């Protein structure tokens, strides 16, 4: 075989590049998997078992809940564990006191969430309140907070109650569909109608008008899983420029255009006809018109992003909560009977109607929904992004303090905390009594985090609880 071509300048250059590339890959991999070892922090070693678990997650063979349960249980005596998040160092916090420090006490060092997608690639999602950082986040939070006060909830109660009546009346009038129901599908129809009226001022009855565009666009945004979705998320996060160049986006272009059109038309009609409706769109319009030094000028795209995020969160997660609540009531007849008795007592007092005040007085209802959120939290994990160098205490006796650098991520394993028998004995049992007046104060703070905690706590939690309890 003639190997003389190997001495050519091109071959030498190619071989040099391959060797440099291989050495670079080896260096990166070595740094990735020795980073926490060098800091003396408990970390997940690269073994055959851990590699198989990683691939099972990527291929959709195990859920994110079980994956983070695996990480959480690997060092049961550690306050935190060093892990890697897309090649970047991250910390999985297990200790409630440390979680409190990061979420509340030392919030200024961890004020933001990690970036999920670049707003230049996916403006519909990248500009929402969850993704915004620093002063832009504070400004938007202050703008949206009045939408979720008790007085606003009371105002929206009647709108949501009408949606629930439409939902139940349809099932009552069509008993043939009640023999077997795909609960996620029907509950999505209800949450679709609730968000449409409460956020966009649009009246929809998705049980009757089954193919209305608002609902159809919502189903396009629903969460999916599997290796293709994970690969898309990785590409959007790690290589946003490449994703943008090939036209990759998290949501279909038609969905983005639909919500832009809906919000644009709503704003135009309200401005032309002087319509004032105390909902999210109105508050965002007021914020858009603010003038002054230091005030970020809000664009239509900013308004669309917040409204869409409210829709996305309310559409999917609330429907999931209702599914799990219905399931647990179905398999726990005694709990269902007790809850029905409480509801009937309040119906008798209020002439067969549920008022905002009576709903807030249903203590057992609150216990049932709280336990559903414990067993099936809306988010498996949540996170905070470090912006200032921060020192963590030793993870275990004999370990050193660990320094968290800016741009490193701290993760809070909500599902794992909720299923830790140290905090919730017999965690797989559905037991609303955990949240009774006698027992709820026994729950260790920062072990129950269905909506997060601190200044970054979910802004719409009160709304989600109300729409679920009404139905």
PDB file of N, CA and C in Angstrom, residues 14-32:
ATOM      1  N   UNK A  14      -4.128  17.711   8.196  1.00  0.00           N
ATOM      2  CA  UNK A  14      -5.322  16.975   8.603  1.00  0.00           C
ATOM      3  C   UNK A  14      -5.055  16.155   9.856  1.00  0.00           C
ATOM      4  N   UNK A  15      -3.897  15.459   9.872  1.00  0.00           N
ATOM      5  CA  UNK A  15      -3.552  14.644  11.039  1.00  0.00           C
ATOM      6  C   UNK A  15      -3.385  15.522  12.277  1.00  0.00           C
ATOM      7  N   UNK A  16      -2.734  16.680  12.086  1.00  0.00           N
ATOM      8  CA  UNK A  16      -2.534  17.614  13.210  1.00  0.00           C
ATOM      9  C   UNK A  16      -3.874  18.075  13.775  1.00  0.00           C
ATOM     10  N   UNK A  17      -4.802  18.421  12.894  1.00  0.00           N
ATOM     11  CA  UNK A  17      -6.123  18.893  13.336  1.00  0.00           C
ATOM     12  C   UNK A  17      -6.879  17.787  14.070  1.00  0.00           C
ATOM     13  N   UNK A  18      -6.802  16.564  13.566  1.00  0.00           N
ATOM     14  CA  UNK A  18      -7.481  15.435  14.221  1.00  0.00           C
ATOM     15  C   UNK A  18      -6.909  15.200  15.616  1.00  0.00           C
ATOM     16  N   UNK A  19      -5.565  15.235  15.721  1.00  0.00           N
ATOM     17  CA  UNK A  19      -4.918  15.020  17.024  1.00  0.00           C
ATOM     18  C   UNK A  19      -5.298  16.125  18.007  1.00  0.00           C
ATOM     19  N   UNK A  20      -5.256  17.386  17.535  1.00  0.00           N
ATOM     20  CA  UNK A  20      -5.630  18.519  18.402  1.00  0.00           C
ATOM     21  C   UNK A  20      -7.079  18.394  18.838  1.00  0.00           C
ATOM     22  N   UNK A  21      -7.947  18.027  17.888  1.00  0.00           N
ATOM     23  CA  UNK A  21      -9.366  17.867  18.209  1.00  0.00           C
ATOM     24  C   UNK A  21      -9.583  16.774  19.236  1.00  0.00           C
ATOM     25  N   UNK A  22      -8.884  15.639  19.073  1.00  0.00           N
ATOM     26  CA  UNK A  22      -9.026  14.525  20.010  1.00  0.00           C
ATOM     27  C   UNK A  22      -8.536  14.916  21.399  1.00  0.00           C
ATOM     28  N   UNK A  23      -7.394  15.617  21.444  1.00  0.00           N
ATOM     29  CA  UNK A  23      -6.864  16.063  22.733  1.00  0.00           C
ATOM     30  C   UNK A  23      -7.808  17.053  23.409  1.00  0.00           C
ATOM     31  N   UNK A  24      -8.415  17.927  22.594  1.00  0.00           N
ATOM     32  CA  UNK A  24      -9.366  18.896  23.141  1.00  0.00           C
ATOM     33  C   UNK A  24     -10.570  18.187  23.754  1.00  0.00           C
ATOM     34  N   UNK A  25     -11.085  17.182  23.041  1.00  0.00           N
ATOM     35  CA  UNK A  25     -12.239  16.429  23.544  1.00  0.00           C
ATOM     36  C   UNK A  25     -11.885  15.719  24.844  1.00  0.00           C
ATOM     37  N   UNK A  26     -10.715  15.095  24.867  1.00  0.00           N
ATOM     38  CA  UNK A  26     -10.276  14.392  26.068  1.00  0.00           C
ATOM     39  C   UNK A  26     -10.136  15.363  27.242  1.00  0.00           C
ATOM     40  N   UNK A  27      -9.565  16.552  26.967  1.00  0.00           N
ATOM     41  CA  UNK A  27      -9.385  17.569  28.014  1.00  0.00           C
ATOM     42  C   UNK A  27     -10.723  18.019  28.576  1.00  0.00           C
ATOM     43  N   UNK A  28     -11.681  18.289  27.678  1.00  0.00           N
ATOM     44  CA  UNK A  28     -13.008  18.743  28.103  1.00  0.00           C
ATOM     45  C   UNK A  28     -13.702  17.669  28.929  1.00  0.00           C
ATOM     46  N   UNK A  29     -13.657  16.421  28.441  1.00  0.00           N
ATOM     47  CA  UNK A  29     -14.301  15.316  29.161  1.00  0.00           C
ATOM     48  C   UNK A  29     -13.653  15.125  30.535  1.00  0.00           C
ATOM     49  N   UNK A  30     -12.312  15.185  30.563  1.00  0.00           N
ATOM     50  CA  UNK A  30     -11.606  15.022  31.840  1.00  0.00           C
ATOM     51  C   UNK A  30     -11.975  16.148  32.801  1.00  0.00           C
ATOM     52  N   UNK A  31     -12.018  17.392  32.311  1.00  0.00           N
ATOM     53  CA  UNK A  31     -12.398  18.524  33.158  1.00  0.00           C
ATOM     54  C   UNK A  31     -13.821  18.361  33.668  1.00  0.00           C
ATOM     55  N   UNK A  32     -14.692  17.919  32.766  1.00  0.00           N
ATOM     56  CA  UNK A  32     -16.105  17.770  33.133  1.00  0.00           C
ATOM     57  C   UNK A  32     -16.273  16.801  34.282  1.00  0.00           C
TER      58      UNK A  32
END
